[in-house]
Tab-separated table of C-alpha atoms and ligand atoms in Angstrom:
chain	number	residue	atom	x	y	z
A	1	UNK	CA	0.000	0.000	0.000
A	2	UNK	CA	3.161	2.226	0.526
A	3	UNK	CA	3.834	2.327	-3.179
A	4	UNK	CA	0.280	2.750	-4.221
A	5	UNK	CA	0.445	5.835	-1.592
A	6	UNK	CA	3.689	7.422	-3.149
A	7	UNK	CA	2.535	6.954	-6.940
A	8	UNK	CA	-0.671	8.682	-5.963
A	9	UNK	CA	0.986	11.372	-4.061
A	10	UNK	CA	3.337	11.460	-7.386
A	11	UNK	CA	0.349	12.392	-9.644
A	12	UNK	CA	-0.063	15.368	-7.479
A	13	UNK	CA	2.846	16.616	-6.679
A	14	UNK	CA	4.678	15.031	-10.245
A	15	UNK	CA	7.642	17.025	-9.969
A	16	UNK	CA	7.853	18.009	-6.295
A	17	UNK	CA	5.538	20.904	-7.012
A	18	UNK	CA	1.937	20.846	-7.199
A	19	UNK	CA	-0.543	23.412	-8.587
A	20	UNK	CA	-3.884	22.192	-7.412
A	21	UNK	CA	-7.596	23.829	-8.420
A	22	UNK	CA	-10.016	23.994	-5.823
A	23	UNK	CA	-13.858	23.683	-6.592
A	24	UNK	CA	-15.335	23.008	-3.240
A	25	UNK	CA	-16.241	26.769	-2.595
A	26	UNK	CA	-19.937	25.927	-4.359
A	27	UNK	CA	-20.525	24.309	-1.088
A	28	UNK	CA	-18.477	26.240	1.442
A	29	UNK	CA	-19.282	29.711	-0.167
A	30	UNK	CA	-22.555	29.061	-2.233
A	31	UNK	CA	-23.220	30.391	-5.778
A	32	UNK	CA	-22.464	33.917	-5.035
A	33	UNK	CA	-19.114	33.311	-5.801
A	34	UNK	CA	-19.564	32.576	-9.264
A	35	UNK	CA	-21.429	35.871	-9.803
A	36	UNK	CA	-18.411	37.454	-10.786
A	37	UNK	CA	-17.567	35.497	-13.844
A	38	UNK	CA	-21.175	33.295	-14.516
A	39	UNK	CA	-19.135	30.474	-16.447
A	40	UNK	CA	-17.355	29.658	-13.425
A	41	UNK	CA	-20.705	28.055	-12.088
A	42	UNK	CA	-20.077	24.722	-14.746
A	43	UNK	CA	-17.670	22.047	-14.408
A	44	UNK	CA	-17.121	21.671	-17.661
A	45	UNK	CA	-15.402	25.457	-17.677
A	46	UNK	CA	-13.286	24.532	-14.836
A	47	UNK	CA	-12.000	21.100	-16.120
A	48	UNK	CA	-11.437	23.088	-18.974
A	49	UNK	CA	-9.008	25.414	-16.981
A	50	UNK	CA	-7.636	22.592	-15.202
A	51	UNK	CA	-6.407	20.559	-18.266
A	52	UNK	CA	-5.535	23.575	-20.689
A	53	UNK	CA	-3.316	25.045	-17.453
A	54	UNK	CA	-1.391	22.019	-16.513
A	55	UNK	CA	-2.898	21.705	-12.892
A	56	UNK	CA	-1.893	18.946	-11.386
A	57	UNK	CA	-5.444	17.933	-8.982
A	58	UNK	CA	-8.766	19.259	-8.515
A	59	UNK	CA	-10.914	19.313	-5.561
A	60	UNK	CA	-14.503	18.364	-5.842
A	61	UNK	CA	-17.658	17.100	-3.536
A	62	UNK	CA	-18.447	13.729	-4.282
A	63	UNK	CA	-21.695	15.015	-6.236
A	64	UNK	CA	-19.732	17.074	-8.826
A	65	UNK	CA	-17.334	14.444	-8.509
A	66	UNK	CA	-19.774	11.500	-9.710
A	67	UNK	CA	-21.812	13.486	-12.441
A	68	UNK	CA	-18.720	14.009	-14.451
A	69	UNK	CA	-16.888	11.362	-13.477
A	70	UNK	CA	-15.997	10.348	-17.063
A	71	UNK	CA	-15.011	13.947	-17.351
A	72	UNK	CA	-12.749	13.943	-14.758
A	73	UNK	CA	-11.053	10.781	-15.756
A	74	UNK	CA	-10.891	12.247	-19.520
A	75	UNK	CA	-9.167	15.101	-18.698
A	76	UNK	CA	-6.299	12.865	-16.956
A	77	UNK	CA	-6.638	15.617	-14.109
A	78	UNK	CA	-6.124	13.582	-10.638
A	79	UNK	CA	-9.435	14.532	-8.384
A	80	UNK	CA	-9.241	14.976	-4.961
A	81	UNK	CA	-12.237	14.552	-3.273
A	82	UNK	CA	-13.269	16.055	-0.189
A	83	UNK	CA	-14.730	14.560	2.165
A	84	UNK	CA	-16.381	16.735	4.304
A	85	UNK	CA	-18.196	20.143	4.085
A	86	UNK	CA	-20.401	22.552	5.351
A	87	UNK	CA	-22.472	25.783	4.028
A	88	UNK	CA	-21.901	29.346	4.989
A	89	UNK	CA	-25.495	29.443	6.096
A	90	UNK	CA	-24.690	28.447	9.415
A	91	UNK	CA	-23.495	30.939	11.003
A	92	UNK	CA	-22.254	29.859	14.407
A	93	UNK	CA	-18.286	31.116	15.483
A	94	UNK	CA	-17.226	27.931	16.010
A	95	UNK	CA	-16.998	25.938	13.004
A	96	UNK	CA	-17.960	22.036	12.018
A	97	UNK	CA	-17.490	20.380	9.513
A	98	UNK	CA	-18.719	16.940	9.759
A	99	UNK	CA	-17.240	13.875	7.009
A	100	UNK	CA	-20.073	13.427	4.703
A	101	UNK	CA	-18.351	10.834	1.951
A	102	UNK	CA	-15.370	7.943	2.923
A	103	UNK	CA	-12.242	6.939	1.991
A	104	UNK	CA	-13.965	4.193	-0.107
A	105	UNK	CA	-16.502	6.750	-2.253
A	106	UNK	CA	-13.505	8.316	-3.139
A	107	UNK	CA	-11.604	5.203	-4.227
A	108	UNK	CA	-14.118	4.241	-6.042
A	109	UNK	CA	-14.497	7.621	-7.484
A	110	UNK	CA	-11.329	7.340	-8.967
A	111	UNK	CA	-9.973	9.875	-6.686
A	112	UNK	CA	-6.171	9.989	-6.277
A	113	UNK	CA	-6.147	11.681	-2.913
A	114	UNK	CA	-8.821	12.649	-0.324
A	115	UNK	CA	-9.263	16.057	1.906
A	116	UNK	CA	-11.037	17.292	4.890
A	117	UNK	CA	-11.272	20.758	6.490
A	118	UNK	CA	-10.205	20.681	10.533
A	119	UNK	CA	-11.302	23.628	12.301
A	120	UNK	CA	-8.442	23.700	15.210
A	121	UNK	CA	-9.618	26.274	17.343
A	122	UNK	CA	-13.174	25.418	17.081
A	123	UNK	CA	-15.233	24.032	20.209
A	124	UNK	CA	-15.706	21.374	17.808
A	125	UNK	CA	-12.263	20.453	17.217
A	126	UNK	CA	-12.138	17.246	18.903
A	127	UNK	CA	-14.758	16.135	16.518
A	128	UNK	CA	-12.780	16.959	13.928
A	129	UNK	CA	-9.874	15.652	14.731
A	130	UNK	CA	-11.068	12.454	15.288
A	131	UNK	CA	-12.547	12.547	12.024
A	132	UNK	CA	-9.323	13.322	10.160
A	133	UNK	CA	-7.385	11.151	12.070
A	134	UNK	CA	-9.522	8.188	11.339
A	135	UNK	CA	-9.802	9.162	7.802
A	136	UNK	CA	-5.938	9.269	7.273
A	137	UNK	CA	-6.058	5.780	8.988
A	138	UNK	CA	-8.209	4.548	6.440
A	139	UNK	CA	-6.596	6.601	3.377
A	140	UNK	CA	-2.678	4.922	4.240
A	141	UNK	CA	-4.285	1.179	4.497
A	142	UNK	CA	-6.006	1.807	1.048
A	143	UNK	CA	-2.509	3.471	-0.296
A	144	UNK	CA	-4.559	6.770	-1.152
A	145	UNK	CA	-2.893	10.409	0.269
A	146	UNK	CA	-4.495	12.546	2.677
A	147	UNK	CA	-4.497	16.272	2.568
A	148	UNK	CA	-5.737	18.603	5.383
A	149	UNK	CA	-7.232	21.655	4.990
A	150	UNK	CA	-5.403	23.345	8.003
A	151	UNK	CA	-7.610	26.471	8.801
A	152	UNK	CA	-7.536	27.509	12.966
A	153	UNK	CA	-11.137	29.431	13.704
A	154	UNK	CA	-13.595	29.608	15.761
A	155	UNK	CA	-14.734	32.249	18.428
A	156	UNK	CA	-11.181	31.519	20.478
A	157	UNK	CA	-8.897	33.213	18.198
A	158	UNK	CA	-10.723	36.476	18.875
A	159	UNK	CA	-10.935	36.067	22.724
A	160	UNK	CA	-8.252	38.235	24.063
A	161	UNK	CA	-8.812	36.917	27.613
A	162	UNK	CA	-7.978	33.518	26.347
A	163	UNK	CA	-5.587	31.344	28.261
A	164	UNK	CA	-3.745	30.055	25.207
A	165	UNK	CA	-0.186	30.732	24.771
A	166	UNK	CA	-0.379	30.597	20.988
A	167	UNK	CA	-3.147	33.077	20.704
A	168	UNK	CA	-0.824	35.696	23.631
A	169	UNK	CA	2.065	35.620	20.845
A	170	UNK	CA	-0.800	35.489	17.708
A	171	UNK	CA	-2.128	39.060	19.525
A	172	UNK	CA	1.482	40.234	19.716
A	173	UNK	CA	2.365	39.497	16.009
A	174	UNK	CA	-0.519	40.846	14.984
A	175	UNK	CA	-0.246	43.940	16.554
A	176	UNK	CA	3.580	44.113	14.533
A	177	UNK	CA	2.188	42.984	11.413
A	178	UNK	CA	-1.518	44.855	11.079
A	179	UNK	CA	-2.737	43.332	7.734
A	180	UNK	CA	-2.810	40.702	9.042
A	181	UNK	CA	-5.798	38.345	10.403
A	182	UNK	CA	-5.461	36.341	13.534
A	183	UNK	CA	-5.714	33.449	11.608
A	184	UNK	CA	-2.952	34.386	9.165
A	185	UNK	CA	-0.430	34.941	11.702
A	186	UNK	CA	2.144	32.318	11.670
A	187	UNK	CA	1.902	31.381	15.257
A	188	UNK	CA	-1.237	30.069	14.499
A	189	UNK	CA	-0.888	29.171	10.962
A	190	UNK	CA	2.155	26.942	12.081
A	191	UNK	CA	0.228	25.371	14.774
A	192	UNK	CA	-2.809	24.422	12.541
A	193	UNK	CA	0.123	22.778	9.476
A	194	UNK	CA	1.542	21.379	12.738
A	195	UNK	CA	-1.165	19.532	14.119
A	196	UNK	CA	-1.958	18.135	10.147
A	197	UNK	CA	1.505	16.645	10.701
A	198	UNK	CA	1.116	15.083	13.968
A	199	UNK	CA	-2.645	13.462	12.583
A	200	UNK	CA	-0.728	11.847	9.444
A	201	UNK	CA	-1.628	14.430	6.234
A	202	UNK	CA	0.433	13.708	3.831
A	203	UNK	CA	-0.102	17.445	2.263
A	204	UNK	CA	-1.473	20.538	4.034
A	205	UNK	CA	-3.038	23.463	2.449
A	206	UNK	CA	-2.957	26.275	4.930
A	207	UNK	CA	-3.065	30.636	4.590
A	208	UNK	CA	-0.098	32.362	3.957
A	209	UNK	CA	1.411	34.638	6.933
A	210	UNK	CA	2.398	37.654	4.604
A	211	UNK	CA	6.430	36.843	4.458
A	212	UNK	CA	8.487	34.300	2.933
A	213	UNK	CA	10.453	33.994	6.616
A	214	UNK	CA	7.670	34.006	8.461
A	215	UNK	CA	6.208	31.353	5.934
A	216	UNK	CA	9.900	29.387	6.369
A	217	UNK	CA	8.648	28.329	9.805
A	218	UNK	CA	5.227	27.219	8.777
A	219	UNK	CA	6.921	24.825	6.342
A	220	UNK	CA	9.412	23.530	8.602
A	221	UNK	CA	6.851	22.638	11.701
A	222	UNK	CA	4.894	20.562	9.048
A	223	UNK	CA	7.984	19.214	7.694
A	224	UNK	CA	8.375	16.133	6.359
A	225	UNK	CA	4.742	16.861	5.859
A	226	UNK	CA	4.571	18.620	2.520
A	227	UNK	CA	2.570	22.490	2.213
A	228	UNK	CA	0.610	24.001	-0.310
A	229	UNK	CA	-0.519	27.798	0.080
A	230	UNK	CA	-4.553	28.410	-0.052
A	231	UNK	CA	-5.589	31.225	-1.881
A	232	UNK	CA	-8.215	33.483	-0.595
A	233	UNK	CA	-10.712	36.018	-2.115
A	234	UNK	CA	-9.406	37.336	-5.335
A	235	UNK	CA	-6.506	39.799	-4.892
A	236	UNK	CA	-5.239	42.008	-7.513
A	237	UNK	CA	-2.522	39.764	-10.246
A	238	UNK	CA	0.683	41.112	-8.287
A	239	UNK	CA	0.202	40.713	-5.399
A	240	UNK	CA	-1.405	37.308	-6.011
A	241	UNK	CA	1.605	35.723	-7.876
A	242	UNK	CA	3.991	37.857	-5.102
A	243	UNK	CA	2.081	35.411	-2.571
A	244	UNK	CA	2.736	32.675	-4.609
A	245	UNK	CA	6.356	33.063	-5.155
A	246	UNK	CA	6.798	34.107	-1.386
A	247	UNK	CA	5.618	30.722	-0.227
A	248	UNK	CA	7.469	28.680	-2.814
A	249	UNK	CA	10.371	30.592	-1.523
A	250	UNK	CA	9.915	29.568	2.171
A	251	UNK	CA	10.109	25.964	0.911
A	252	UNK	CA	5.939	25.189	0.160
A	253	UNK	CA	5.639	22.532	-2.465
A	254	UNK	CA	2.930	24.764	-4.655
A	255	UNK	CA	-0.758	25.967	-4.145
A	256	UNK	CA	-4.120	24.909	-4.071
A	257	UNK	CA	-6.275	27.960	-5.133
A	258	UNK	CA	-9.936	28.608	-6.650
A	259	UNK	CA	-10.959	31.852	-6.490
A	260	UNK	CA	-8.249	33.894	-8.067
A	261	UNK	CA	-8.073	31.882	-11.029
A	262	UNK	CA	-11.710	30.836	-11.826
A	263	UNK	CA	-13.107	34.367	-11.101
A	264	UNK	CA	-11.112	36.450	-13.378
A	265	UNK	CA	-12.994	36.896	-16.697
A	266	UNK	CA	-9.622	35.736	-18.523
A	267	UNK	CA	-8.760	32.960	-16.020
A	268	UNK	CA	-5.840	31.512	-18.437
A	269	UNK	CA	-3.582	34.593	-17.977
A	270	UNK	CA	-3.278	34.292	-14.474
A	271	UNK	CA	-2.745	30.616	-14.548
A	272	UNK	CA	-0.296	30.511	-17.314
A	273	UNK	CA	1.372	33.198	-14.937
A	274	UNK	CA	0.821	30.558	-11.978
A	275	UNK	CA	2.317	27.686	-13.880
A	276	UNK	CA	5.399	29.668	-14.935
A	277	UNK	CA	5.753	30.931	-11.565
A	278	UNK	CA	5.588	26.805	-9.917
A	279	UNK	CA	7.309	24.809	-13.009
A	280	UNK	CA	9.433	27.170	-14.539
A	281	UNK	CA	7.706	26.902	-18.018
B	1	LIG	P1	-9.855	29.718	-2.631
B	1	LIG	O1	-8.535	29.773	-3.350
B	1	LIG	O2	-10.981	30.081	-3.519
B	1	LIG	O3	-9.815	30.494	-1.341
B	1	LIG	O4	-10.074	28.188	-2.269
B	1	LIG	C1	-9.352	27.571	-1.232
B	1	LIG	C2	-10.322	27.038	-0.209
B	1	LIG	O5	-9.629	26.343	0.798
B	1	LIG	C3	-11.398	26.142	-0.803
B	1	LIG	O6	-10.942	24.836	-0.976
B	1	LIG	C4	-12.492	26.312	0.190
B	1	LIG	O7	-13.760	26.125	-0.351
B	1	LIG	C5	-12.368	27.743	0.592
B	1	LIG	O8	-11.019	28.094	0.417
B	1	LIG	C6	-12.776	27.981	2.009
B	1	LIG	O9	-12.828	29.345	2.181
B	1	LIG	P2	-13.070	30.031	3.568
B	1	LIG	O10	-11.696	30.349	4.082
B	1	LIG	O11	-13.863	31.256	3.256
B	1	LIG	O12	-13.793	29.065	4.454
């Protein structure tokens, strides 16, 4: 099952870098985010994307997943499937997101690696930590990678009375660094690739901290754990692709990114961009 694992894990990160599309936010987000660029609302479009910019994995739900599922294998693109999800209509601080789909949907899906979301930070986290951890137990005795969705929230982080240590020094950097959220700082971004690490991911896709140094010590508390940077609302080009080469720079293996490719009108500029910026070419 090792090998099966580390050819898997090859198809997504074929060179040692990976450029990953995320689709998931039609769940997380709702349709508002394809307002912006209507096209973005089919599959078809985004495949299309995928294959003509060389990514190397997309994420889906299993639904997507299974209604194109001769699509997906078509295009060659590996599919990640995530297993678990919830809707912004839910409001509450403190996130859940419970596993909806298995480890075995997604082999059967013909998925080449499987993610979940863990809220570290939430009230909830226990929940979802069990979740994870199970699921990477599951994903390493079918051979299939795990990737973890690393993202610390939940009413905590904003509690300035809080007893945690992590969220004293979060406060402080903060306070040094002022564009930046609580939940970008890299006490707390470290702590979130960190715990993916100690559950087993095999790949985790967490914010970037604003710096390439400060980014340096994210990578190396996941390490041997490999990182990807998330991407975030759209952002001007330049400062986009400056995020991008900041994180490769601090030793991240690539990206996994939706928004800021799929919501420009012209998505294949910024990707070609993206690709060049990752590969080289
Ligand atoms: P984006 O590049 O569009 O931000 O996608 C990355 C991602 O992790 C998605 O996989 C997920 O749906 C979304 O961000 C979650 O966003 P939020 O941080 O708002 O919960």
């Amino acid at each position: 099952m090792k090998e099966e694992l580390g050819e898997r894990m090859k198809r997504i990160v074929p060179t040692g870098k990976a450029m990953i599309l995320a689709y998931d936010q039609g769940f997380e987000h709702g349709p508002r985010d394809f307002l912006g660029n209507p096209e973005s609302r089919k599959l078809e479009y985004i495949l299309d994307i995928a294959k003509k910019g060389g990514f190397t994995g997309i994420v889906l739900h299993a639904g997507l997943a299974e209604k194109y599922q001769a699509g997906i294998r078509d295009s060659g693109i590996p599919l990640i499937l995530k297993l678990n999800g919830k809707s912004e209509l839910y409001t509450e601080e403190d996130p859940f997101s419970p596993q909806l789909y298995s480890v075995a949907d997604a082999l059967s899906l013909g998925a080449s690696a499987v993610g979940y979301t863990v809220y570290s930070g939430s009230k909830h986290e226990d929940q979802m930590h069990k979740e994870f951890a199970q699921i990477i137990r599951e994903a390493h005795q079918e051979g299939i990678p795990a990737i973890g969705w690393m993202y610390p929230r939940g009413k905590s982080l904003f509690d300035r009375k809080s007893s945690s240590k992590t969220f004293k020094i979060a406060q402080e950097e903060k306070e040094k660094e002022k564009s930046l959220a609580i939940d970008e700082t890299p006490s707390i971004v470290a702590y979130g690739a960190r715990i993916g690490l100690e559950l087993g991911a095999d790949l985790v896709k967490v914010k970037y901290t604003g710096s390439t140094d400060s980014f340096k010590w994210v990578v190396e508390c996941a390490s041997p754990t490999k990182v990807v940077m998330s991407g975030g609302e759209m952002i001007e080009d330049e400062e986009f692709l400056s995020k991008i080469k900041g994180a490769l720079n601090a030793g991240a293996v690539g990206i996994a990114v939706g928004r800021n490719v799929w919501q420009r009108p012209e998505p294949m500029d910024i990707t070609n961009k993206i690709h060049q910026i990752i590969f080289g070419s």
